[in-house]
CSV table of C-alpha atoms in Angstrom, one decimal:
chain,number,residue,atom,x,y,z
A,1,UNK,CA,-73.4,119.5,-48.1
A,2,UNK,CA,-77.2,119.8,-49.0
A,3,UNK,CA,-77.7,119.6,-52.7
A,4,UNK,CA,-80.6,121.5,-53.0
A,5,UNK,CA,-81.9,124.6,-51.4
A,6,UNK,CA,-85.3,124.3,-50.5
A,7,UNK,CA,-87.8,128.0,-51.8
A,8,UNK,CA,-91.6,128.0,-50.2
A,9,UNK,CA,-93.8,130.5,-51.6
A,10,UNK,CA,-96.6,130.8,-49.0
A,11,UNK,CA,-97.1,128.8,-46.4
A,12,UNK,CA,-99.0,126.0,-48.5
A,13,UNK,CA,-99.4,127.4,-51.7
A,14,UNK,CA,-96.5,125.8,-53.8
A,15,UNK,CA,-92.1,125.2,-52.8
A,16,UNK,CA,-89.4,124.7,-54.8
A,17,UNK,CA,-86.0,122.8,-54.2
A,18,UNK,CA,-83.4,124.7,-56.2
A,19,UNK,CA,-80.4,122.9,-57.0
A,20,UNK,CA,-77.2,124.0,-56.2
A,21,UNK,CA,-75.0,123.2,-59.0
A,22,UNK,CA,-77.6,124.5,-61.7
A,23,UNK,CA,-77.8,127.7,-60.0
A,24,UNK,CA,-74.1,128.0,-60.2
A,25,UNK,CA,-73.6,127.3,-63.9
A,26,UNK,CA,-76.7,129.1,-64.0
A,27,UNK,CA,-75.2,132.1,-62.8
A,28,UNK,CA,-72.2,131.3,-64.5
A,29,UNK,CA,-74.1,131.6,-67.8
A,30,UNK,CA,-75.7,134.9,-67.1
A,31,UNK,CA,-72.6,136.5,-66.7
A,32,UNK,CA,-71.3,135.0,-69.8
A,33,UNK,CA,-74.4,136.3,-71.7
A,34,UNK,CA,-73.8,140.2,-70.1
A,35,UNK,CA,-70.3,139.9,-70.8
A,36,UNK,CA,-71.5,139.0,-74.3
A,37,UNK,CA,-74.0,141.8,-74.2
A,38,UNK,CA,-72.0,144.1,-73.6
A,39,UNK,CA,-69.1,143.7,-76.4
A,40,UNK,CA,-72.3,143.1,-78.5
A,41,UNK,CA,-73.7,146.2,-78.2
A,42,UNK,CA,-70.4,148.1,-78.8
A,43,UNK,CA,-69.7,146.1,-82.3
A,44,UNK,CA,-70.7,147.7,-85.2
A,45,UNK,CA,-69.8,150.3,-88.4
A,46,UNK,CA,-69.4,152.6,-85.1
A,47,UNK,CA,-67.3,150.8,-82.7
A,48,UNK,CA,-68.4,152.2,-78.7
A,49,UNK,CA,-65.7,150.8,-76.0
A,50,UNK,CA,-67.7,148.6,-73.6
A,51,UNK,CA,-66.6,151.2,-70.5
A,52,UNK,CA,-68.7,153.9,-72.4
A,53,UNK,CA,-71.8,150.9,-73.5
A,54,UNK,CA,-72.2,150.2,-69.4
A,55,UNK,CA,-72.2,154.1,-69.0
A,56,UNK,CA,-74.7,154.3,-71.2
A,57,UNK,CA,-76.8,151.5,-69.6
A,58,UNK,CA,-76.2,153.1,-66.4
A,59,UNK,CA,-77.6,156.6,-68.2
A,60,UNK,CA,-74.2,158.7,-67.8
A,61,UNK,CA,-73.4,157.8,-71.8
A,62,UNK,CA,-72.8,160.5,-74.1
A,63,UNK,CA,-76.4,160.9,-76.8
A,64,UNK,CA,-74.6,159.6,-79.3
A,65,UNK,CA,-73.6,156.2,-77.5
A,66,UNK,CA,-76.9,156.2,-76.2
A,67,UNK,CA,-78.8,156.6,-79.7
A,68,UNK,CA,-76.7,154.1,-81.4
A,69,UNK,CA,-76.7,151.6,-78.1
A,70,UNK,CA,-79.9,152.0,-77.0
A,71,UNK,CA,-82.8,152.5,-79.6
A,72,UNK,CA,-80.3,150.5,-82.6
A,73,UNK,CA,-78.3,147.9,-81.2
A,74,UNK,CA,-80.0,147.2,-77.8
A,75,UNK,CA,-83.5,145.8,-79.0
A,76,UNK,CA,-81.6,143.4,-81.2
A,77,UNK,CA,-79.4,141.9,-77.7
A,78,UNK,CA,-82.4,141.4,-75.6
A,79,UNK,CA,-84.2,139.5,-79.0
A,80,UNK,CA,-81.4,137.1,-79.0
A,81,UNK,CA,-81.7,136.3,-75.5
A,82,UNK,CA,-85.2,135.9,-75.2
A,83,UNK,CA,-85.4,133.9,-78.8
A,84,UNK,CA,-82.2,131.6,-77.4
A,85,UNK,CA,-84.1,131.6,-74.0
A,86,UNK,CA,-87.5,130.4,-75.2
A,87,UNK,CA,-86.1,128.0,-77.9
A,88,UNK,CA,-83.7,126.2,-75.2
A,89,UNK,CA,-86.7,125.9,-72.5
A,90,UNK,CA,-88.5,124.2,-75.7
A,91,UNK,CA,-86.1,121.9,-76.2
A,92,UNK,CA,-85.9,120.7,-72.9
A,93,UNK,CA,-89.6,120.3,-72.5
A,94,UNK,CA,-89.3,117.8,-75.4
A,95,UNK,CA,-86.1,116.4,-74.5
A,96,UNK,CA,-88.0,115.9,-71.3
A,97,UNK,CA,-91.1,114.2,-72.3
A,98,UNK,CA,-89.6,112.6,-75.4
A,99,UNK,CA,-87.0,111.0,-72.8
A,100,UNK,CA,-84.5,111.0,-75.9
A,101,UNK,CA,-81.2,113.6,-76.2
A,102,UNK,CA,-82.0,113.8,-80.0
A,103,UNK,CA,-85.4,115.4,-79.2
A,104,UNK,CA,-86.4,119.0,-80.4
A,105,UNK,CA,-88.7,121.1,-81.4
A,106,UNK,CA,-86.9,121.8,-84.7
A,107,UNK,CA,-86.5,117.8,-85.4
A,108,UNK,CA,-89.9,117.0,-84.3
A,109,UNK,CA,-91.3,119.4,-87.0
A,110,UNK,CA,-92.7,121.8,-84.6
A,111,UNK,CA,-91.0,124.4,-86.1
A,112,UNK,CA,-91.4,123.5,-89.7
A,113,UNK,CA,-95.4,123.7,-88.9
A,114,UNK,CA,-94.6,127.7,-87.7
A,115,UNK,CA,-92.1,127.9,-91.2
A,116,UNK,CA,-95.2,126.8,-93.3
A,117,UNK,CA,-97.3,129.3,-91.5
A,118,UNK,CA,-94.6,132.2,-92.1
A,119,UNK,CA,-93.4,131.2,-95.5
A,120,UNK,CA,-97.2,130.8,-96.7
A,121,UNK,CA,-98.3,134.5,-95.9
A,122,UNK,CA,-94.9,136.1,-97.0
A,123,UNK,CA,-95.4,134.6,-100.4
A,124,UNK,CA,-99.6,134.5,-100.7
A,125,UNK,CA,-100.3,138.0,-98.5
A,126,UNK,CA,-97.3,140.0,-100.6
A,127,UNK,CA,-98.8,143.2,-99.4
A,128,UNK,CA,-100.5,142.4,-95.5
A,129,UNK,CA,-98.2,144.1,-92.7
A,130,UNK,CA,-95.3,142.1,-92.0
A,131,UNK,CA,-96.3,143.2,-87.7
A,132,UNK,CA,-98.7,140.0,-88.8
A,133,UNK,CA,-95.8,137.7,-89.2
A,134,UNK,CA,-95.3,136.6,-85.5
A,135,UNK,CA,-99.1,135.9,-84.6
A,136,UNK,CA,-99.1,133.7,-88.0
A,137,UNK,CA,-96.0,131.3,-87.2
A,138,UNK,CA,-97.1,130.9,-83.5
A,139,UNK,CA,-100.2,129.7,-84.5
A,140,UNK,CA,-98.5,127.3,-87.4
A,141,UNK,CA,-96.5,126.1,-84.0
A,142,UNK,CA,-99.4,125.7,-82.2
A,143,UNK,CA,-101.3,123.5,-85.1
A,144,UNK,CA,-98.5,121.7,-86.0
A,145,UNK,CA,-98.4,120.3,-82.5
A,146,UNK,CA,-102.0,119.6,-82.2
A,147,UNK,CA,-101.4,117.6,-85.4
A,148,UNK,CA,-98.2,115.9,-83.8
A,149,UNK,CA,-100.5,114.8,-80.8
A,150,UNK,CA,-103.6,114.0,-82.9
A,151,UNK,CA,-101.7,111.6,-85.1
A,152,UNK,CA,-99.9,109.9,-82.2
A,153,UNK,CA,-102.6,109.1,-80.4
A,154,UNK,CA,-104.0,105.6,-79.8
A,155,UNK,CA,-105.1,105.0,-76.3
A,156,UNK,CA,-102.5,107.0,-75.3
A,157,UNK,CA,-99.7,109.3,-76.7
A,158,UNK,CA,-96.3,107.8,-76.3
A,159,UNK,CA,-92.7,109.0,-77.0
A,160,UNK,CA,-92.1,106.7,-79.9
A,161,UNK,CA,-94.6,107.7,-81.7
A,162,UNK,CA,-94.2,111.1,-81.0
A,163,UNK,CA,-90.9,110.9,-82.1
A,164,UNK,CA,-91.6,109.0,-85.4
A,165,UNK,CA,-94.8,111.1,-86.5
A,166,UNK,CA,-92.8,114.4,-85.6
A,167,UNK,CA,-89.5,113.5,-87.8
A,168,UNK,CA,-92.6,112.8,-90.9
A,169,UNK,CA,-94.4,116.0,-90.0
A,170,UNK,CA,-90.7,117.7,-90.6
A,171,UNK,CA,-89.9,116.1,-93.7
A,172,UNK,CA,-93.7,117.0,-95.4
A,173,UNK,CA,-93.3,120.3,-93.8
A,174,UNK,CA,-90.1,121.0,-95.7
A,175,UNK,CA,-91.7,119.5,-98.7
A,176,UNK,CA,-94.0,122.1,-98.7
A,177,UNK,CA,-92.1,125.0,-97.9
A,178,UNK,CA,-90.1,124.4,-100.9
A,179,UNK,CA,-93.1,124.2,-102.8
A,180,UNK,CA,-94.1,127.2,-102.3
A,181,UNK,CA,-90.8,129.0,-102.5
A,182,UNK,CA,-90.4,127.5,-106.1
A,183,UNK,CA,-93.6,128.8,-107.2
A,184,UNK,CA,-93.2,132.6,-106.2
A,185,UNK,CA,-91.6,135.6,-107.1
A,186,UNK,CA,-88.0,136.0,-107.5
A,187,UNK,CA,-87.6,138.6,-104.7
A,188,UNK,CA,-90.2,136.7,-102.2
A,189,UNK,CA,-88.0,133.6,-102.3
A,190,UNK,CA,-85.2,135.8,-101.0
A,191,UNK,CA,-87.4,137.3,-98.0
A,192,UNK,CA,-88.4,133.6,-97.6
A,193,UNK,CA,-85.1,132.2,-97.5
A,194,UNK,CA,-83.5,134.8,-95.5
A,195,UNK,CA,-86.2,134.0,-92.5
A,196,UNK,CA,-85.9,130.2,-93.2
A,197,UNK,CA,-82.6,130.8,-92.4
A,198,UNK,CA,-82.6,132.5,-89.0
A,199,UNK,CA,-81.8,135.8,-88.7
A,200,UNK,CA,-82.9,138.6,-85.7
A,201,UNK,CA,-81.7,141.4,-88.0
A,202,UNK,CA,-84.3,144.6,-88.3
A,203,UNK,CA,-86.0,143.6,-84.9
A,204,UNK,CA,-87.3,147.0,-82.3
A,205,UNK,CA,-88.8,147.6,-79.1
A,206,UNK,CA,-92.1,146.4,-80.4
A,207,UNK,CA,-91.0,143.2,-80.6
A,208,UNK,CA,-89.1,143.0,-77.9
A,209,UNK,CA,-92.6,144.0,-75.6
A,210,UNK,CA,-94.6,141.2,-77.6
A,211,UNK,CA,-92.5,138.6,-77.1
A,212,UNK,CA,-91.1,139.8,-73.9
A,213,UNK,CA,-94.1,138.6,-71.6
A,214,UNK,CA,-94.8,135.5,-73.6
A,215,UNK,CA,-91.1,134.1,-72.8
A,216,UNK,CA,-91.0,135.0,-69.0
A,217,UNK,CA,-94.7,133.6,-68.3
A,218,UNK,CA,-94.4,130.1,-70.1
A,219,UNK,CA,-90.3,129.5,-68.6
A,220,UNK,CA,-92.1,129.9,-65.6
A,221,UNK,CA,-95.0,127.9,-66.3
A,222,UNK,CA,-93.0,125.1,-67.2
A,223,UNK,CA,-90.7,125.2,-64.2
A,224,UNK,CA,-94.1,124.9,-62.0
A,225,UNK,CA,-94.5,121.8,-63.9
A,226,UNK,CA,-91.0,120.7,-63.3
A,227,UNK,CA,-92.0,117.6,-61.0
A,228,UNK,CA,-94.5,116.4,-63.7
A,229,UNK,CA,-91.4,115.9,-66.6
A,230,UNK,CA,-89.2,114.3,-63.5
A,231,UNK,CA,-92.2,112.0,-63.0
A,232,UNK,CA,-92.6,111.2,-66.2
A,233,UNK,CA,-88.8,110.3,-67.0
A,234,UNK,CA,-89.3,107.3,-64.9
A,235,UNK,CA,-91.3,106.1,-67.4
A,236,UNK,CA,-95.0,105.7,-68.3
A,237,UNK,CA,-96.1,103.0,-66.0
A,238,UNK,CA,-93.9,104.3,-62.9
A,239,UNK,CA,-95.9,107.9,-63.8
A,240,UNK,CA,-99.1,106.6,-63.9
A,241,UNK,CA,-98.7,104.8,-60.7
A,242,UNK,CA,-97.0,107.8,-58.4
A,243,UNK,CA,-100.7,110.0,-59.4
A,244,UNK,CA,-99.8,111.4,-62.6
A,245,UNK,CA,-102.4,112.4,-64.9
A,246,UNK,CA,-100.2,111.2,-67.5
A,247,UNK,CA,-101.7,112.4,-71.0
A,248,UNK,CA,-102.7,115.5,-69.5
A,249,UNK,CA,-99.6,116.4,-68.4
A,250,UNK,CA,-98.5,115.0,-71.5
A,251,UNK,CA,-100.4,117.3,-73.6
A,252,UNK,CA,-100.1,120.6,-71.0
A,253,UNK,CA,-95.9,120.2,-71.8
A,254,UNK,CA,-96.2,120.2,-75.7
A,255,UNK,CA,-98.6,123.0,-76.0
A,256,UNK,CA,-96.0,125.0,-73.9
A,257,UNK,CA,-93.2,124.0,-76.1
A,258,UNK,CA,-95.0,124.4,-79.0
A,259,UNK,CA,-96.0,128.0,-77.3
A,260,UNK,CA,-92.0,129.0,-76.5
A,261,UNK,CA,-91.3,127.9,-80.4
A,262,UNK,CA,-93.6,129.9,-81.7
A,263,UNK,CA,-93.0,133.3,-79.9
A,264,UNK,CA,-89.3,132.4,-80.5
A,265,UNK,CA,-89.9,131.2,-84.4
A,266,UNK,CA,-91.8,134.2,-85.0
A,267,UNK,CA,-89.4,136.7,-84.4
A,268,UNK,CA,-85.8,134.9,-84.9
A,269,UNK,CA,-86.9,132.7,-87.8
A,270,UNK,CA,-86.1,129.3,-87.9
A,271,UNK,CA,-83.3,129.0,-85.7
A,272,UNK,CA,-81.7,125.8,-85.7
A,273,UNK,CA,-80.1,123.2,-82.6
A,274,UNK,CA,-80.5,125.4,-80.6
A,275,UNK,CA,-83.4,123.5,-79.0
A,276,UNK,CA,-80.7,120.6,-79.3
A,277,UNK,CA,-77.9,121.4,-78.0
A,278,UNK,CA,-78.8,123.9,-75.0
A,279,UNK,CA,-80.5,121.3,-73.1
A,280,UNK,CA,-77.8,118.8,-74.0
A,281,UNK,CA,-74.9,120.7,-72.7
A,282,UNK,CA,-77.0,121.5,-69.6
A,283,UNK,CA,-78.2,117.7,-68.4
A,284,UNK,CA,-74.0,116.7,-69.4
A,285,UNK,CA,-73.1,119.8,-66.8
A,286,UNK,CA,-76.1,118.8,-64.0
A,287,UNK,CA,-77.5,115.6,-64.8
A,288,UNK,CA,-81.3,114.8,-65.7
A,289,UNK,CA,-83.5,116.7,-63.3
A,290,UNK,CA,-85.5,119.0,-65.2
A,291,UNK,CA,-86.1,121.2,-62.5
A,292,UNK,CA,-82.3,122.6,-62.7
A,293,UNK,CA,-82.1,121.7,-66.1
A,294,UNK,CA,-84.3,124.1,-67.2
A,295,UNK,CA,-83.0,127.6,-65.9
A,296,UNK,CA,-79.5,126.4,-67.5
A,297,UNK,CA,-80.7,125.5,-70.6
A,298,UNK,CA,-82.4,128.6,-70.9
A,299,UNK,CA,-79.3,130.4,-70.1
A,300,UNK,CA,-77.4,128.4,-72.0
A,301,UNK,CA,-79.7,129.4,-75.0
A,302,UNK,CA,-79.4,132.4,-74.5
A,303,UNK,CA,-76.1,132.4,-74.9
A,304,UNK,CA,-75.4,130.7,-78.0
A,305,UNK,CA,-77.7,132.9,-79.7
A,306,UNK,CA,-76.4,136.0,-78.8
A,307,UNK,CA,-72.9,134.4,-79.3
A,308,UNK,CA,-73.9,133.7,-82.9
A,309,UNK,CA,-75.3,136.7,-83.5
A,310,UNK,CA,-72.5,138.4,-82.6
A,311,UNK,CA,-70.2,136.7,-84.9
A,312,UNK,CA,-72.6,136.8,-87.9
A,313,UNK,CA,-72.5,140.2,-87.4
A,314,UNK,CA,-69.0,141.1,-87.6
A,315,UNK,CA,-67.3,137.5,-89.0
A,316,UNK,CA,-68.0,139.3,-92.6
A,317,UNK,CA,-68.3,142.8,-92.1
A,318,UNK,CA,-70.3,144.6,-94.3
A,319,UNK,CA,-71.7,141.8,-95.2
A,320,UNK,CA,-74.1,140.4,-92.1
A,321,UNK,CA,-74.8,136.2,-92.0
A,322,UNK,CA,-78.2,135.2,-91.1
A,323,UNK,CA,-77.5,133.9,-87.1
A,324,UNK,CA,-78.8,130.9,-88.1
A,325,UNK,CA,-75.9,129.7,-90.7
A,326,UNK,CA,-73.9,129.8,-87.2
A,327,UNK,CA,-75.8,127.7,-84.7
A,328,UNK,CA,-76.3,124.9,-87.8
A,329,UNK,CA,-72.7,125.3,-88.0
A,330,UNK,CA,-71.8,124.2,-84.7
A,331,UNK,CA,-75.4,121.9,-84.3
A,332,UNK,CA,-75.1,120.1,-87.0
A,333,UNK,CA,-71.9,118.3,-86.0
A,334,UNK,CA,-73.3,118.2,-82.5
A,335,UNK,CA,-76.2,116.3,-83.9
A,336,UNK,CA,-74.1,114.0,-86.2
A,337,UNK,CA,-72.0,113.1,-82.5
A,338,UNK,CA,-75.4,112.4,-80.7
A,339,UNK,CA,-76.5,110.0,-83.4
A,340,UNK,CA,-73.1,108.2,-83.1
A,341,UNK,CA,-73.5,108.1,-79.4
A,342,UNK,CA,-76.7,106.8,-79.1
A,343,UNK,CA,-76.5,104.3,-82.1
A,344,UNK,CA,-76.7,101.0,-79.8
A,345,UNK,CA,-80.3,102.6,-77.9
């Protein structure tokens, strides 16, 4: 049996060879994450039994159900998706061009760049909007990766030195994030802290719509360029020599990574492994290809972050955990076993 299914769009404009197995864990995942969805969206101080939540999605719910699911608790599920989404696809764009498991946006200090950004105008701007938040960290993404490829340069960008500038552009940007936390008010080092932390509470339809497009466009992007990150996982010289325009493509893939963090980062806060461990659990289910391993890691994403969020929201009722205490819960250890299997590389 045929591995792959084979997807023209037009008759020469671009095709796709979609890989079996990925689009069965794929779909695996997806109904994980509406089976998740749906419990999600009945949990609360008002418990809704998930037969009345799919009425309601299906518009025969009573207006109760439907003001409490749809304009409270819905916004909140698609966030987590589309944050776990985005920050997933990241990570395996990095993972990707990095070549290395222990690759992420998060480790690379891509993420601490959009923290700066965010923590800097809570504490200095104390009374600009806060609908200026999301625009702010995606740029401090999007600079902090410029600065990543900048200082990595030398006739040439490669993974090593990505990896080792990235892990010092984390460290300096935690430096400074606890800089400026000790140097401000009492109750703007809480507001601080609880984004630093990760947390999707307080989130509307407003965000959902500007993050919304920004997630589907650059997943898709990025599985265009699929073929580029299989090239260049045969290595630099093997790239260059099959037609690759090598640091171009290079530079193309972190701009969209840093692009995906930042739309994720500016909403969810600093969400950690996820970027890790999606992809991780993804290439261990399919293998390498980043073609398939980017739909599942997405998916994959996607469902760890609602998973979290789900739990940090009832684990302590009334009390509700920042998501993020949750996926560092489970990362963290996941990170510690990916050091210990890779030691000897």
């Amino acid at each position: 049996m045929k591995e792959y299914l084979a997807l023209r769009v037009g008759k020469r404009l671009t095709s796709f060879q979609l890989h079996k197995k990925s689009l069965l864990f794929s779909f695996i995942a997806l109904l994980l994450t509406i089976g998740v969805a749906v419990v999600s969206l009945g949990m609360g101080e008002m418990k809704i039994h998930p037969l009345d939540v799919l009425k309601v999605l299906l518009g025969m719910g009573s207006e109760q159900d439907a003001l409490i699911v749809q304009q409270f608790r819905l916004p909140r599920i698609i966030i987590a998706i589309l944050v776990g989404a985005a920050l997933a696809a990241a990570g395996a764009i990095m993972q990707g061009i990095v070549r290395n498991p222990l690759a992420a946006p998060d480790i690379l200090g891509v993420s601490g760049g959009a923290s700066i950004a965010a923590v800097g105008f809570l504490l200095l701007f104390e009374t600009a909007s806060i609908k200026w938040l999301p625009p702010i960290a995606f740029l401090g993404a999007l600079f902090t990766t410029l600065l990543l490829y900048a200082l990595a340069w030398k006739k040439g960008v490669t993974p090593l030195r990505l990896v080792m500038i990235g892990v010092g552009i984390k460290i300096a940007a935690g430096a400074v994030v606890t800089i400026l936390i000790m140097f401000s008010p009492f109750l703007l080092q809480n507001k601080a802290l609880l984004w630093l932390t990760g947390s999707i509470y307080g989130v509307d339809w407003n965000d959902v719509l500007m993050i919304l497009p920004w997630v589907v466009i650059l997943i898709a992007v990025a599985a265009v360029l699929a073929r580029r990150v299989n090239i260049q996982q045969l290595g630099d010289d093997i790239a260059t020599s099959l037609g690759s325009i090598l640091q171009w493509d290079r530079f193309t893939l972190l701009m969209i990574c840093a692009a995906l963090t930042g739309t994720a980062v500016s909403v969810g806060g600093d969400i950690s492994f996820v970027a890790l461990l999606a992809p991780h659990i993804a290439k261990q289910l399919i293998g390498p290809s980043f073609g398939g391993a980017l739909p599942l890691s997405a998916s994959i994403g996607a469902l760890i972050v609602l998973s979290a969020d789900l739990v940090a929201r009832m684990a302590f009722t009334p009390i509700e955990v920042p998501v993020g205490v949750f996926t560092s819960a489970v990362g963290a250890p996941f990170f510690i076993y990916l050091l210990y299997k890779n030691r000897n590389r």
